[in-house]
PDB file of C-alpha atoms in Angstrom:
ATOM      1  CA  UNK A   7      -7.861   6.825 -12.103  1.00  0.00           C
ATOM      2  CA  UNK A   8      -9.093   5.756  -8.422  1.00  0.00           C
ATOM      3  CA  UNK A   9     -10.780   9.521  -7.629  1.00  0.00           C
ATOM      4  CA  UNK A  10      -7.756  10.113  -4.973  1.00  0.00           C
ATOM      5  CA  UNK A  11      -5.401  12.817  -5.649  1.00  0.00           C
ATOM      6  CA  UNK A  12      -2.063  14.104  -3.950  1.00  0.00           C
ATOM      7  CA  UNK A  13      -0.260  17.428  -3.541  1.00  0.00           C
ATOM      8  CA  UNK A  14       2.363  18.044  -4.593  1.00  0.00           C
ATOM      9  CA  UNK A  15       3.644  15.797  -6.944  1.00  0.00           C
ATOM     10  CA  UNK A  16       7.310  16.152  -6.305  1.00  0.00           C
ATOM     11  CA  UNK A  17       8.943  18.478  -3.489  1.00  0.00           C
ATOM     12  CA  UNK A  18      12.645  19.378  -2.412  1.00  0.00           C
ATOM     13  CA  UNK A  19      13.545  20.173   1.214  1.00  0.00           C
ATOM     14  CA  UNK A  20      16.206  20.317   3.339  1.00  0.00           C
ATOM     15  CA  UNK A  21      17.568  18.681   6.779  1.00  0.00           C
ATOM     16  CA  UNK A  22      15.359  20.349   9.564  1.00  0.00           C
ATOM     17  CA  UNK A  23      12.622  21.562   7.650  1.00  0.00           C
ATOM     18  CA  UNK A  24       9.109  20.698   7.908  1.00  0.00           C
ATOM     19  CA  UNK A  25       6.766  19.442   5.176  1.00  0.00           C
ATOM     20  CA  UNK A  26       2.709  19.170   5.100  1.00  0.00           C
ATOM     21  CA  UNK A  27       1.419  16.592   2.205  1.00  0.00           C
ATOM     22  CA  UNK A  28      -1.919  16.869   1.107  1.00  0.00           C
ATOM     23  CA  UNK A  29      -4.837  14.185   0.189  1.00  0.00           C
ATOM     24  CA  UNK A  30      -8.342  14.379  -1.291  1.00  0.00           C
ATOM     25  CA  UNK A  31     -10.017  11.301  -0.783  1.00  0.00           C
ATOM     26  CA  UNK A  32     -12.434   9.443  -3.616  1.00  0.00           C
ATOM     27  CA  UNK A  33     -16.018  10.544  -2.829  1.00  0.00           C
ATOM     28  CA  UNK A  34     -17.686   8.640  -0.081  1.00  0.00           C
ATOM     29  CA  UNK A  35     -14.594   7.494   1.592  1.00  0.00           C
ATOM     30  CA  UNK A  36     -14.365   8.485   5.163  1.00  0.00           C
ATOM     31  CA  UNK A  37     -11.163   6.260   6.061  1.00  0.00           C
ATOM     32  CA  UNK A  38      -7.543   7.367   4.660  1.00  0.00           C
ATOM     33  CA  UNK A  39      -4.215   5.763   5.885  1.00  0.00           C
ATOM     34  CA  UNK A  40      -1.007   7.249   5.096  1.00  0.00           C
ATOM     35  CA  UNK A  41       2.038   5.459   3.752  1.00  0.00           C
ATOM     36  CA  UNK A  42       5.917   6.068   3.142  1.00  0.00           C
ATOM     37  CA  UNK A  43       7.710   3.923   0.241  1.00  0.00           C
ATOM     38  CA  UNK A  44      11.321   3.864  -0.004  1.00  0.00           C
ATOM     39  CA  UNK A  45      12.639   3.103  -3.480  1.00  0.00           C
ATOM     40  CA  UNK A  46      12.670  -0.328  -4.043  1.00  0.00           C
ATOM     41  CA  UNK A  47      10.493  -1.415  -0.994  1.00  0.00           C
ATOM     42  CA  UNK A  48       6.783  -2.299  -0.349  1.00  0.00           C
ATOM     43  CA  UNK A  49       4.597   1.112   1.444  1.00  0.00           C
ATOM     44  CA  UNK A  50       5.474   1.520   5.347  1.00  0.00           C
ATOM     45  CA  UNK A  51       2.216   2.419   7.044  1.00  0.00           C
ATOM     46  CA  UNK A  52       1.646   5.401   9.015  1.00  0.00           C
ATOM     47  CA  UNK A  53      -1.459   5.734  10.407  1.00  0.00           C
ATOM     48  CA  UNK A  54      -4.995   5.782   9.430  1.00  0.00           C
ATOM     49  CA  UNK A  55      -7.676   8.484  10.304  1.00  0.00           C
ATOM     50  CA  UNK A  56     -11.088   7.579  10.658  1.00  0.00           C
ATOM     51  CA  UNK A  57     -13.952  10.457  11.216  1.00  0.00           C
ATOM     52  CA  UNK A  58     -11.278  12.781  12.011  1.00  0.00           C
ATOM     53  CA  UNK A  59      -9.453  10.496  14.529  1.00  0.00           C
ATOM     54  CA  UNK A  60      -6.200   8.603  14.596  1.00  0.00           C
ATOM     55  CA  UNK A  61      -7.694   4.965  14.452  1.00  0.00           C
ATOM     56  CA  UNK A  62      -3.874   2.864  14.217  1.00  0.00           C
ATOM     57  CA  UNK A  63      -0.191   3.878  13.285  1.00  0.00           C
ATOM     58  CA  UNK A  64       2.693   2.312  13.076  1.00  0.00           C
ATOM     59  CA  UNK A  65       6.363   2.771  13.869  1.00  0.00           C
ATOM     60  CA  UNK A  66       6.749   6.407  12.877  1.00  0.00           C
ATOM     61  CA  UNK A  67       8.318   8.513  15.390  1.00  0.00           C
ATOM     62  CA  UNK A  68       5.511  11.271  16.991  1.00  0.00           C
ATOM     63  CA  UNK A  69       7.465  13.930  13.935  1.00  0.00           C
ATOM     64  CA  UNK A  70       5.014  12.197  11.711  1.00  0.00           C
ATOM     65  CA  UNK A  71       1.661  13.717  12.288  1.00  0.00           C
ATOM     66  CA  UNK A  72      -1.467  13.798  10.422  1.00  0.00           C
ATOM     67  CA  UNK A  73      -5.127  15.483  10.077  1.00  0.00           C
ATOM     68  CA  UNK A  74      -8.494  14.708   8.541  1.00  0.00           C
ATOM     69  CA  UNK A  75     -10.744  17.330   7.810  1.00  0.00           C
ATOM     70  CA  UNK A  76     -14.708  17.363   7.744  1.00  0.00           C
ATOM     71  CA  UNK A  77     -14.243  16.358   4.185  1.00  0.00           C
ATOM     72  CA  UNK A  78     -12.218  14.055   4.716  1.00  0.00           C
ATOM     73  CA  UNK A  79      -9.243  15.425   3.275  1.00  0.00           C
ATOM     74  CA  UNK A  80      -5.954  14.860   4.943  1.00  0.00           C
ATOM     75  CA  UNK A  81      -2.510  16.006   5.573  1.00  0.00           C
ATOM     76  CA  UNK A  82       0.597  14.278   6.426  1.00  0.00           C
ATOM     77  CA  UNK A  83       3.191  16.914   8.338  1.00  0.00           C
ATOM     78  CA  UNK A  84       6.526  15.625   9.215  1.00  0.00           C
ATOM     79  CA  UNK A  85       9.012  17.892  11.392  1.00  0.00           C
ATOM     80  CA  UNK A  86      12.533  18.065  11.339  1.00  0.00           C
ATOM     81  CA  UNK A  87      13.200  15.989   8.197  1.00  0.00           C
ATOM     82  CA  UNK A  88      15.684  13.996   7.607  1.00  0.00           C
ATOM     83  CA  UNK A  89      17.767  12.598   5.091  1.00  0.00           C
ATOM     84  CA  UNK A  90      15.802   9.079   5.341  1.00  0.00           C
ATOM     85  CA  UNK A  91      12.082  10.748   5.466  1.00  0.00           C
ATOM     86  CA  UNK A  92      13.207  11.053   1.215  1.00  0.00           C
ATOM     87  CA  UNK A  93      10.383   8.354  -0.234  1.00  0.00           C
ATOM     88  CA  UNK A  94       7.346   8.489  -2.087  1.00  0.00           C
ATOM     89  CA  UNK A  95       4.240   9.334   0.443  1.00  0.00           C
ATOM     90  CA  UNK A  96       1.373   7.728  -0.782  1.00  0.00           C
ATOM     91  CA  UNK A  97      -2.153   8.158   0.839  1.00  0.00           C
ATOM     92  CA  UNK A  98      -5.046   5.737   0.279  1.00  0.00           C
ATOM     93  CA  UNK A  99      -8.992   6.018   0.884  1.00  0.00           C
ATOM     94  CA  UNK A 100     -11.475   3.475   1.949  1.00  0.00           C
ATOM     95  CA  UNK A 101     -15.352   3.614   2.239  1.00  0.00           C
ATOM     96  CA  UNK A 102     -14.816   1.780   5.839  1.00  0.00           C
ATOM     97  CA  UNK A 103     -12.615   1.721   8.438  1.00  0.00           C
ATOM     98  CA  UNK A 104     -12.860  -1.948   9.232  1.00  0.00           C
ATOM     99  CA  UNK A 105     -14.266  -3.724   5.680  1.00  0.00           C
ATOM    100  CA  UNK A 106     -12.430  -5.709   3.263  1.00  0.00           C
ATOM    101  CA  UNK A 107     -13.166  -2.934   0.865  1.00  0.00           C
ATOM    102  CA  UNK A 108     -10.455  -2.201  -1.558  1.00  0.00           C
ATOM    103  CA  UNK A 109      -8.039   0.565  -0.515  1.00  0.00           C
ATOM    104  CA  UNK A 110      -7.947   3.375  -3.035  1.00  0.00           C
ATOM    105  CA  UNK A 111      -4.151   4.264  -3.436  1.00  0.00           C
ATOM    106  CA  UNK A 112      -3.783   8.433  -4.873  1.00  0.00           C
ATOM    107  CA  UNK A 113      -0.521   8.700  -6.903  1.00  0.00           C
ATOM    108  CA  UNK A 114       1.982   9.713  -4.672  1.00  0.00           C
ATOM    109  CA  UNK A 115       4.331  12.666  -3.797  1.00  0.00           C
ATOM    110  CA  UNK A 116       7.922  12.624  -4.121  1.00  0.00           C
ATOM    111  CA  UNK A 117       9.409  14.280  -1.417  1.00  0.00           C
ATOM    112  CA  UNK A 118      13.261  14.502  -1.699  1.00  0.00           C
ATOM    113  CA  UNK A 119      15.326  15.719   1.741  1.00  0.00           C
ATOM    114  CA  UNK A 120      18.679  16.876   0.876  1.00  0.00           C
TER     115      UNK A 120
ATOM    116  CA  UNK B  26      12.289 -10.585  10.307  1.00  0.00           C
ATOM    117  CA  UNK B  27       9.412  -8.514   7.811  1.00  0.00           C
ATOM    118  CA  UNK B  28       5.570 -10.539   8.789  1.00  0.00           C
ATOM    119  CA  UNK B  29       4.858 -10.492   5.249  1.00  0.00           C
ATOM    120  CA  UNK B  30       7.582 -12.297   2.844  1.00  0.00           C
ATOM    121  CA  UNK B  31       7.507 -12.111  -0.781  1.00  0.00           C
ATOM    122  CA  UNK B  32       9.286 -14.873  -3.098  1.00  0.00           C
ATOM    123  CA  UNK B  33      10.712 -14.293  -5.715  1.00  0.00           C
ATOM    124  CA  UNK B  34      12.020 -10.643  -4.874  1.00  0.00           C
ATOM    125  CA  UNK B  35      12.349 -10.489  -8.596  1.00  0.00           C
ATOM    126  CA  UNK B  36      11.551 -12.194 -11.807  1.00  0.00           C
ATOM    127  CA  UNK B  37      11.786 -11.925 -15.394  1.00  0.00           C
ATOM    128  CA  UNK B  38       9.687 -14.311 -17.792  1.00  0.00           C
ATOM    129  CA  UNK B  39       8.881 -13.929 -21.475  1.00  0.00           C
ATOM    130  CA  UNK B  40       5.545 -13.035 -23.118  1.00  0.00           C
ATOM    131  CA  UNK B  41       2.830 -15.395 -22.857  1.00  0.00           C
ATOM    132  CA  UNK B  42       4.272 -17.710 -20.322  1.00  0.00           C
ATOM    133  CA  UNK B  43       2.766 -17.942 -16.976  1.00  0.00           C
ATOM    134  CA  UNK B  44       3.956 -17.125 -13.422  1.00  0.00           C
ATOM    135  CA  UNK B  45       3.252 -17.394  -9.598  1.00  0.00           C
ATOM    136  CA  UNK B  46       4.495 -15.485  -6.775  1.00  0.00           C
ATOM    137  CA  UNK B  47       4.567 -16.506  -3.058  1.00  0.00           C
ATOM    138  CA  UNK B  48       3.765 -14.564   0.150  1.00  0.00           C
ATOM    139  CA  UNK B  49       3.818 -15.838   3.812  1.00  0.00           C
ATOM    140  CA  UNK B  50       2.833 -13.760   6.661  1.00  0.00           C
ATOM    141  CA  UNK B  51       3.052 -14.103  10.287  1.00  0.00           C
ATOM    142  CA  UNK B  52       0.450 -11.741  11.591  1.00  0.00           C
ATOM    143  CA  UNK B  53      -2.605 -11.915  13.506  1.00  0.00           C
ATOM    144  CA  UNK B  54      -5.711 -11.577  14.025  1.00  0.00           C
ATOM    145  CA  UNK B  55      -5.828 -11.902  10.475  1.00  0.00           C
ATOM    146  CA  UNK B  56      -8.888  -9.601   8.582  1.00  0.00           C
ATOM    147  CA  UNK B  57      -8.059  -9.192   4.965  1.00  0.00           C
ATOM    148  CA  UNK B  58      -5.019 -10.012   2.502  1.00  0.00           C
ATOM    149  CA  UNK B  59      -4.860  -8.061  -0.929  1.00  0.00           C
ATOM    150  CA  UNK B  60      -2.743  -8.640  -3.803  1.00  0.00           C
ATOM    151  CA  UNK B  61      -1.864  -4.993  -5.682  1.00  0.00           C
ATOM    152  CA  UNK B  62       0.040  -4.166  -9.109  1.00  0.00           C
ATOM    153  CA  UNK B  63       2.485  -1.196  -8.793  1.00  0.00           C
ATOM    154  CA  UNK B  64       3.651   0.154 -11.883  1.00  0.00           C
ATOM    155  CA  UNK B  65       7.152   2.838 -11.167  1.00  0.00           C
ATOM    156  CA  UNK B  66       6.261   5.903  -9.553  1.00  0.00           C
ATOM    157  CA  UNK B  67       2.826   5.542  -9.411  1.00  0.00           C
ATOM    158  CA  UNK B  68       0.306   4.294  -6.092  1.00  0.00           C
ATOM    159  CA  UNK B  69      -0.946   0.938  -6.015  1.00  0.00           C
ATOM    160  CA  UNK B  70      -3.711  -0.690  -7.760  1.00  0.00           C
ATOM    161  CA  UNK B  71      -5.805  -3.478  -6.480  1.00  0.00           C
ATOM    162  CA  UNK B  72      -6.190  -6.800  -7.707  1.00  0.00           C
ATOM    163  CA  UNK B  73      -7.984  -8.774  -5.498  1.00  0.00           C
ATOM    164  CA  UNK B  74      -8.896  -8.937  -1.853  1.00  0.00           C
ATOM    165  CA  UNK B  75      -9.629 -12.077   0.038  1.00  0.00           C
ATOM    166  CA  UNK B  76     -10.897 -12.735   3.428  1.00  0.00           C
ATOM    167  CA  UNK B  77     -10.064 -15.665   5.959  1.00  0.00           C
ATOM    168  CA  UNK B  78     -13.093 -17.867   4.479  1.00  0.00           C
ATOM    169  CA  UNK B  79     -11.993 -17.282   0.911  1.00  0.00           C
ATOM    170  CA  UNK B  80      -9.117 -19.358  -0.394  1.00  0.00           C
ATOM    171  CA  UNK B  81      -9.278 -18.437  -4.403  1.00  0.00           C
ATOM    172  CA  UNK B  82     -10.298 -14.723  -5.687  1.00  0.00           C
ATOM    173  CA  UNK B  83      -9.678 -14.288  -9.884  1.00  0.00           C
ATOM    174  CA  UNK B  84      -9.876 -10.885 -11.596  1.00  0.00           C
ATOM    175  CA  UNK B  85      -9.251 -11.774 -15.363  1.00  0.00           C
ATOM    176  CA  UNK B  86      -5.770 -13.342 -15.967  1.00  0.00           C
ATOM    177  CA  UNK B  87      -4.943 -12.949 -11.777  1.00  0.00           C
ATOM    178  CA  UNK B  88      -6.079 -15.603  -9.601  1.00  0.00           C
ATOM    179  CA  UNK B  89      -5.071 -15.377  -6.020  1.00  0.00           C
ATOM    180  CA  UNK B  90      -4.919 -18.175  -3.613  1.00  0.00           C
ATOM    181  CA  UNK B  91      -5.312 -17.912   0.508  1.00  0.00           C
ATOM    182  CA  UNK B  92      -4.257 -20.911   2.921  1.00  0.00           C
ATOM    183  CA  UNK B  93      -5.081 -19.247   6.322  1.00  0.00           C
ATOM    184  CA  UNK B  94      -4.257 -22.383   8.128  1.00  0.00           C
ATOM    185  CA  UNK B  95      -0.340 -22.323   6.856  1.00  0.00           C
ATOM    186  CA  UNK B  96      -0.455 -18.582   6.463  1.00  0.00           C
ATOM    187  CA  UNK B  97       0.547 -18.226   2.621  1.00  0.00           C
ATOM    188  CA  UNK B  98      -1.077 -16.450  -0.893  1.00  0.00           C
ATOM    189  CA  UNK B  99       0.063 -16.708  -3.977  1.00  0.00           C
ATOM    190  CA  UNK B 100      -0.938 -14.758  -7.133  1.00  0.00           C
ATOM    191  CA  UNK B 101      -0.790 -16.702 -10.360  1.00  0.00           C
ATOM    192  CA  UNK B 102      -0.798 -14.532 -13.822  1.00  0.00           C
ATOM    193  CA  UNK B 103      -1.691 -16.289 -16.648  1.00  0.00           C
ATOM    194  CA  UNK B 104      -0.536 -15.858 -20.303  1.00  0.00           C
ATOM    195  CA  UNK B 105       1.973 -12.733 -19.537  1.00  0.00           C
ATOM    196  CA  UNK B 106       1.683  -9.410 -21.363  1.00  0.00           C
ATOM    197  CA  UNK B 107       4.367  -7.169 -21.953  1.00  0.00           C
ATOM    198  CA  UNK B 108       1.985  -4.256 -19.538  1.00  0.00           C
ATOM    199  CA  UNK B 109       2.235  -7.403 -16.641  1.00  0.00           C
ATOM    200  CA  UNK B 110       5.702  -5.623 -15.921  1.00  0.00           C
ATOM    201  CA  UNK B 111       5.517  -4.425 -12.420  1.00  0.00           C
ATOM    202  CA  UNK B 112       5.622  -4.746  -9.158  1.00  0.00           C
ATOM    203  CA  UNK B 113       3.305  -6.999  -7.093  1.00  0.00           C
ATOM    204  CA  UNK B 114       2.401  -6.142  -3.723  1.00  0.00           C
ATOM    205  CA  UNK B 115       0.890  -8.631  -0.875  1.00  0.00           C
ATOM    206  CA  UNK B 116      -0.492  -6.490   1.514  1.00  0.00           C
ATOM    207  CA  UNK B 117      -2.283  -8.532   5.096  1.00  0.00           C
ATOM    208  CA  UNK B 118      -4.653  -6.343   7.238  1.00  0.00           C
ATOM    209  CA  UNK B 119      -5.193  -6.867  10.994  1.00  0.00           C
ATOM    210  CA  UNK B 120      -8.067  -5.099  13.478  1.00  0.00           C
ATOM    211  CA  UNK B 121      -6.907  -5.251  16.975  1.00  0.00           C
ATOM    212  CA  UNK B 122      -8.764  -2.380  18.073  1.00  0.00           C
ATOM    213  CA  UNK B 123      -7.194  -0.316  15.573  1.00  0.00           C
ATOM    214  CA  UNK B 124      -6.628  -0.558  11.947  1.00  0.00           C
ATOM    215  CA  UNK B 125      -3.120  -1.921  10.450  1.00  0.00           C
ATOM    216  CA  UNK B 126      -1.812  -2.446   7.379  1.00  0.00           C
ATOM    217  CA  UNK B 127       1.396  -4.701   6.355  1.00  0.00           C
ATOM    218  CA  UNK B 128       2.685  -4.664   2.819  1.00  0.00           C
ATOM    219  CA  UNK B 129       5.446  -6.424   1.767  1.00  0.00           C
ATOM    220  CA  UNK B 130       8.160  -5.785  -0.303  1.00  0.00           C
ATOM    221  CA  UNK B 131       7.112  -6.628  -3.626  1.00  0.00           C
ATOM    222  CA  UNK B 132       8.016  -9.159  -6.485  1.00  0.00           C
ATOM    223  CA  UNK B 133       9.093  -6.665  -9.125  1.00  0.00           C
ATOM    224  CA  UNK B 134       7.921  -9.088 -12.737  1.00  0.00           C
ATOM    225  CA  UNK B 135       9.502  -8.123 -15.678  1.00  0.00           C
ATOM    226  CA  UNK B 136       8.149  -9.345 -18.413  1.00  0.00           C
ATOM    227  CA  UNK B 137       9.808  -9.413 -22.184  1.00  0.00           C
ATOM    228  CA  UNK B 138       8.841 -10.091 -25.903  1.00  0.00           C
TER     229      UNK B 138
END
């Protein structure tokens, strides 16, 4: 177990709806980045919060937004869903934004979009 | 055109025998390129990390290579286990000002008795 846990572990939702995904990060971290993996395919990234701050993203349109908490916790939201938003969301924690340090990867949610 | 190519996309061996799988990337400034072991459904788990001035990481049967002058890894397993069965992700790192991450698509490795 790498100390980083998800919420929830599976979800249905429809076309149009919004979501919010939740993170815990392992103790200590202050960095998490936020992925999307398609079945079959390697993790998209999202964007990374550092501190509370947006510190990179990539191409995700501005429906994908995120937050970091004094905690460092985090949430994913995504707006208006759509059929192709249906992947497994994984968030990872890191002790630094910009060390080699191993990303710690939590388990995933499932979101499905019918 | 992904900037981070796996080879093989898949590959089946049997027990015991050993195995290497490629990964070229194209980005830059280069910081950090990881090699991680995905089992189905679950997040990623790290095998080893390598920076530009490294060119060979090990972590038990796992030894990574890094050419940063032609731009390619590989990760060679050694004697296969049936729990090898996975799939292995090259992931390259880049800080331009802000943090990004590239992952490729993954060699899914089945292995069999």
């Amino acid at each position: 177990e790498t100390g980083v846990t998800q919420s929830p572990t599976h979800l249905i939702k429809t076309r149009g709806q919004q979501v919010t995904l939740r993170c815990s990060s392992q103790s200590g971290h202050n960095t998490v980045s936020w992925y999307q993996q398609a079945l079959g395919q390697g993790p998209q990234f999202i964007f990374q919060y550092y501190r509370e701050e947006e510190n990179g993203r990539g191409n995700f349109p501005p429906r994908f937004s995120g937050l970091q908490f004094p905690n460092y916790s985090s949430e994913l939201n995504v707006n208006a869903l759509e059929l192709d938003d249906s992947a497994l969301y994984l968030c990872a924690s890191s002790p630094r934004v910009s060390s080699p340090d191993t990303q710690y990867f939590g388990p995933g949610t499932r979101l499905t979009v019918l | 055109k992904n900037q981070v190519e796996q080879s093989p996309q898949s590959l089946i061996i049997l027990e015991g025998k050993n195995c290497t799988l490629q990964c070229n990337y194209t980005v830059s400034p280069f910081s950090n390129l990881r090699w991680y072991k995905q089992d189905t459904g679950r997040g990623p788990v790290s095998l080893t990390i390598m920076t530009f001035s490294e060119n060979t990481k090990s972590n038990g049967r796992y030894t990574a290579t890094l050419d940063a002058d032609t731009k390619q890894s590989s990760l060679h397993i050694t004697a296969s286990q049936l729990s090898d069965s996975a799939s292995y992700i090259c992931v390259v790192s880049v800080n331009t000002g802000g943090f990004k991450t590239i992952f490729g698509a993954g060699t899914r490795l089945f292995v069999k008795a």
